[in-house]
Short mmCIF file of C-alpha atoms and ligand atoms in Angstrom, two decimals:
data_model
loop_
_atom_site.label_atom_id
_atom_site.label_comp_id
_atom_site.label_asym_id
_atom_site.label_seq_id
_atom_site.Cartn_x
_atom_site.Cartn_y
_atom_site.Cartn_z
CA MET A 1105 162.78 146.21 68.67
CA SER A 1106 164.90 143.30 67.75
CA ILE A 1107 164.05 139.78 69.64
CA VAL A 1108 165.79 136.71 69.07
CA LEU A 1109 164.72 133.50 71.07
CA TYR A 1110 167.16 130.79 71.28
CA GLY A 1111 165.60 127.33 71.89
CA SER A 1112 165.11 123.87 71.15
CA PRO A 1113 161.97 122.10 70.01
CA SER A 1114 159.76 120.80 72.99
CA SER A 1115 162.04 122.52 75.45
CA ALA A 1116 161.88 124.96 78.31
CA SER A 1117 161.76 127.83 75.24
CA LEU A 1118 158.36 126.57 74.32
CA VAL A 1119 156.58 128.94 76.76
CA VAL A 1120 158.47 131.62 75.66
CA HIS A 1121 157.85 130.82 71.70
CA TRP A 1122 154.38 130.27 72.79
CA LEU A 1123 153.84 133.56 74.47
CA LEU A 1124 155.66 135.44 71.99
CA ILE A 1125 153.18 134.10 69.23
CA GLU A 1126 150.03 134.83 71.74
CA LEU A 1127 151.38 138.45 72.36
CA GLY A 1128 151.77 138.64 68.37
CA VAL A 1129 155.36 139.70 69.19
CA GLU A 1130 158.01 139.81 65.67
CA HIS A 1131 160.74 137.53 66.62
CA GLU A 1132 163.78 135.36 65.14
CA LEU A 1133 163.89 131.85 66.36
CA ARG A 1134 167.24 130.24 66.57
CA MET A 1135 166.71 126.61 67.28
CA LEU A 1136 169.84 124.96 68.89
CA ASP A 1137 170.58 121.46 68.03
CA PHE A 1138 171.02 119.54 71.21
CA GLY A 1139 172.28 116.46 69.37
CA ARG A 1140 175.31 118.30 68.25
CA HIS A 1141 175.50 120.18 71.64
CA GLU A 1142 174.99 123.66 70.09
CA GLN A 1143 173.85 124.76 73.49
CA LYS A 1144 177.48 124.19 74.80
CA SER A 1145 179.15 125.92 71.94
CA PRO A 1146 181.33 128.90 72.62
CA ASP A 1147 179.25 131.31 70.66
CA TYR A 1148 176.07 130.13 72.74
CA LEU A 1149 177.93 130.02 76.10
CA ALA A 1150 179.00 133.80 75.47
CA ILE A 1151 175.13 134.38 75.54
CA ASN A 1152 173.98 132.06 78.20
CA PRO A 1153 176.92 130.50 80.52
CA GLN A 1154 174.68 127.92 81.69
CA GLY A 1155 174.40 126.27 78.11
CA ARG A 1156 170.75 125.98 78.65
CA VAL A 1157 167.97 127.30 76.53
CA PRO A 1158 165.87 129.74 76.63
CA ALA A 1159 167.73 132.77 76.36
CA LEU A 1160 165.69 135.74 74.73
CA VAL A 1161 167.85 138.82 73.65
CA VAL A 1162 165.57 141.78 73.59
CA ASP A 1163 167.62 144.97 71.89
CA GLY A 1164 170.70 143.23 73.10
CA GLN A 1165 169.85 142.58 76.78
CA VAL A 1166 170.02 138.75 77.60
CA LEU A 1167 167.19 137.33 79.41
CA THR A 1168 167.38 133.54 80.57
CA GLU A 1169 164.93 131.82 82.81
CA SER A 1170 161.79 130.70 81.15
CA ALA A 1171 159.74 132.21 84.05
CA ALA A 1172 161.64 135.40 84.48
CA ILE A 1173 161.33 136.01 80.67
CA VAL A 1174 157.58 135.11 80.96
CA MET A 1175 156.95 137.62 83.40
CA GLN A 1176 158.81 140.22 81.61
CA LEU A 1177 157.00 139.60 78.08
CA ALA A 1178 153.49 139.83 79.95
CA ASP A 1179 154.50 143.10 81.65
CA LEU A 1180 155.81 144.57 78.36
CA HIS A 1181 152.56 143.64 76.86
CA PRO A 1182 149.86 145.10 79.29
CA GLN A 1183 147.09 145.16 76.84
CA ALA A 1184 147.03 141.11 76.69
CA GLY A 1185 146.05 141.18 80.57
CA LEU A 1186 148.43 138.26 81.21
CA ALA A 1187 149.98 139.83 84.42
CA PRO A 1188 147.99 141.40 87.34
CA ASP A 1189 148.96 144.99 88.13
CA VAL A 1190 151.67 145.44 90.66
CA GLY A 1191 150.57 145.38 94.43
CA THR A 1192 147.28 143.85 93.80
CA SER A 1193 146.36 140.56 95.58
CA ALA A 1194 146.01 139.01 92.31
CA ARG A 1195 149.72 140.16 91.45
CA GLY A 1196 150.48 138.14 94.97
CA ASP A 1197 148.85 135.14 93.38
CA TYR A 1198 150.69 135.46 90.32
CA TYR A 1199 154.20 135.49 91.79
CA ARG A 1200 153.26 132.50 94.09
CA TRP A 1201 152.52 130.09 91.03
CA MET A 1202 155.18 131.29 88.82
CA LEU A 1203 157.57 130.86 91.45
CA PHE A 1204 155.95 127.55 92.46
CA CYS A 1205 156.62 126.29 88.98
CA ALA A 1206 160.21 127.61 88.76
CA TYR A 1207 161.17 126.77 92.49
CA THR A 1208 159.13 123.43 92.80
CA LEU A 1209 158.29 122.14 89.20
CA MET A 1210 161.48 123.02 87.26
CA PRO A 1211 164.25 121.51 89.53
CA ALA A 1212 162.26 118.17 89.83
CA TYR A 1213 161.85 118.05 86.17
CA ARG A 1214 165.63 118.83 85.58
CA ASN A 1215 166.41 115.68 88.00
CA TRP A 1216 163.92 113.59 86.04
CA PHE A 1217 165.45 114.77 82.66
CA TYR A 1218 168.82 115.09 83.60
CA PRO A 1219 168.96 112.11 86.88
CA ASP A 1220 172.90 111.84 86.56
CA GLU A 1221 173.31 115.65 87.70
CA PRO A 1222 172.61 115.55 91.39
CA ALA A 1223 174.62 112.54 92.27
CA GLY A 1224 176.41 110.76 89.42
CA PRO A 1225 175.21 107.72 86.96
CA GLU A 1226 175.03 105.22 89.85
CA ASN A 1227 172.18 107.12 91.65
CA VAL A 1228 170.16 107.82 88.69
CA GLU A 1229 166.96 105.73 89.79
CA ARG A 1230 166.93 107.27 93.20
CA VAL A 1231 166.98 110.64 91.61
CA ARG A 1232 164.32 110.17 89.31
CA GLU A 1233 162.25 108.28 91.93
CA SER A 1234 162.35 111.50 94.27
CA ALA A 1235 161.98 113.70 91.27
CA ARG A 1236 158.69 111.78 90.13
CA GLY A 1237 157.23 112.21 93.89
CA VAL A 1238 157.95 115.90 93.61
CA VAL A 1239 156.01 116.49 90.44
CA GLU A 1240 153.18 114.20 91.75
CA ARG A 1241 152.58 115.79 94.88
CA ALA A 1242 152.81 119.31 92.98
CA TRP A 1243 150.14 118.05 90.60
CA GLN A 1244 148.03 117.12 93.59
CA GLN A 1245 148.47 120.57 95.02
CA VAL A 1246 147.65 122.26 92.09
CA SER A 1247 144.77 120.16 91.25
CA ASP A 1248 143.27 121.10 94.67
CA HIS A 1249 143.68 124.83 94.01
CA LEU A 1250 142.24 124.51 90.81
CA ALA A 1251 139.22 122.40 91.84
CA GLU A 1252 138.47 125.05 94.53
CA HIS A 1253 139.71 128.50 92.88
CA GLY A 1254 139.64 127.62 89.06
CA PRO A 1255 139.49 127.38 86.14
CA TYR A 1256 143.07 129.23 86.04
CA LEU A 1257 145.47 129.48 88.35
CA LEU A 1258 144.22 133.08 89.39
CA GLY A 1259 140.35 131.92 89.28
CA GLY A 1260 138.58 133.48 86.35
CA ARG A 1261 141.25 135.23 84.49
CA ARG A 1262 144.10 133.59 82.40
CA SER A 1263 147.75 134.90 83.20
CA ALA A 1264 151.14 134.08 81.78
CA ALA A 1265 151.32 131.73 84.70
CA ASP A 1266 148.82 129.41 83.39
CA PHE A 1267 151.01 129.30 80.17
CA LEU A 1268 154.05 128.20 82.10
CA LEU A 1269 152.12 125.78 83.75
CA THR A 1270 150.78 124.15 80.56
CA MET A 1271 154.04 123.76 79.39
CA LEU A 1272 155.38 121.72 82.72
CA MET A 1273 152.03 119.78 82.67
CA ARG A 1274 153.17 118.57 79.32
CA TRP A 1275 156.46 117.76 80.13
CA SER A 1276 154.82 114.89 82.58
CA ARG A 1277 153.27 113.23 79.27
CA ASN A 1278 155.52 110.18 79.70
CA MET A 1279 156.16 109.66 83.17
CA PRO A 1280 154.31 107.23 84.90
CA ARG A 1281 151.50 109.37 86.19
CA PRO A 1282 151.19 112.26 83.58
CA SER A 1283 149.29 115.41 84.81
CA ASP A 1284 146.26 114.38 82.68
CA GLY A 1285 145.40 111.70 84.98
CA TRP A 1286 144.23 114.75 87.67
CA PRO A 1287 140.77 115.89 85.75
CA ALA A 1288 141.17 119.28 87.03
CA LEU A 1289 144.82 119.67 85.42
CA ALA A 1290 143.21 117.84 82.30
CA ALA A 1291 140.34 120.57 82.20
CA HIS A 1292 142.80 123.16 82.52
CA ALA A 1293 145.18 121.87 79.85
CA ALA A 1294 142.16 121.60 77.33
CA ARG A 1295 141.48 125.14 78.01
CA MET A 1296 144.93 126.32 77.24
CA LYS A 1297 145.40 123.91 74.29
CA ALA A 1298 142.06 125.60 72.57
CA LEU A 1299 144.00 128.83 72.26
CA PRO A 1300 145.23 129.21 68.50
CA SER A 1301 148.49 130.25 69.71
CA PHE A 1302 149.17 126.57 70.91
CA ALA A 1303 148.22 124.91 67.72
CA GLU A 1304 150.46 127.69 65.83
CA VAL A 1305 153.47 126.96 68.53
CA TYR A 1306 152.95 123.27 67.68
CA ARG A 1307 153.07 123.63 64.03
CA ARG A 1308 156.17 125.81 64.24
CA GLU A 1309 158.02 123.33 66.49
CA GLY A 1310 156.70 120.43 64.49
CA LEU A 1311 155.43 118.92 67.81
CA VAL A 1312 152.31 116.55 67.46
CA ASP A 1313 151.89 114.83 70.93
CA TRP A 1314 149.96 115.72 73.67
CA THR A 1315 147.46 117.57 71.59
N1 GSH B 10 165.65 126.84 84.86
C1 GSH B 10 165.66 127.16 83.42
C2 GSH B 10 165.82 125.28 82.89
C3 GSH B 10 166.30 125.70 81.49
C4 GSH B 10 166.75 124.19 81.09
O1 GSH B 10 166.88 123.28 82.05
N2 GSH B 10 166.59 123.80 79.73
C5 GSH B 10 166.85 122.63 79.22
C6 GSH B 10 165.96 122.38 78.17
S1 GSH B 10 164.33 122.07 79.10
C7 GSH B 10 168.23 122.58 78.45
O2 GSH B 10 168.76 123.65 77.89
N3 GSH B 10 168.87 121.81 78.64
C8 GSH B 10 170.15 121.59 77.81
C9 GSH B 10 171.31 121.04 78.65
O3 GSH B 10 171.30 121.33 80.10
O4 GSH B 10 172.44 121.00 78.02
C10 GSH B 10 164.50 127.84 82.69
O5 GSH B 10 163.43 127.78 83.05
O6 GSH B 10 164.72 128.29 81.73
#
């Protein structure tokens, strides 16, 4: 099987890179230089017309959207036990939290990090304020959930959704209220950071913060 991950350090490709390492999947990593707008190059746009990372090319099939890629990888490696069986109530919870990350947190982060996209440069402050509110309310909801049903999103069992959540928690590290300020979230992050694959993806991407 040939697997190529297109990414950029510390970006949305991190969760895919991390999971490939956690699952022991051999892959080739192609880091794009955002400073040189390589994600908008004709060659890359031919792979992902959105001009965003990640893109995972598996035997010629292009996969995009980090949550979708993570779910596919977890399903392809059932021995790792990171995705509950289809049709079970745990699978329902898994979809719920995966898509909470994808529908609620991801777009809010997009607005936080690219605040001129929704309504131009003159509305950047209002967009950021709104994005910040969405992210903080999401953290409160996840924190309440983990406090009652944790320590992982699905209870006692770690799933691929916890990897996605951890990446998203990391992205708040320089925001006014980082996720670490919620004790249940900090405890969840500490468990995930203790995985050897976390240290390894940090090493490979040259990351040093939020350890
Ligand atoms: N919903 C997408 C988000 C992808 C995304 O926004 N990626 C950012 C990096 S975190 C990107 O490629 N930014 C470069 C750009 O938009 O030019 C996913 O989860 O894969």
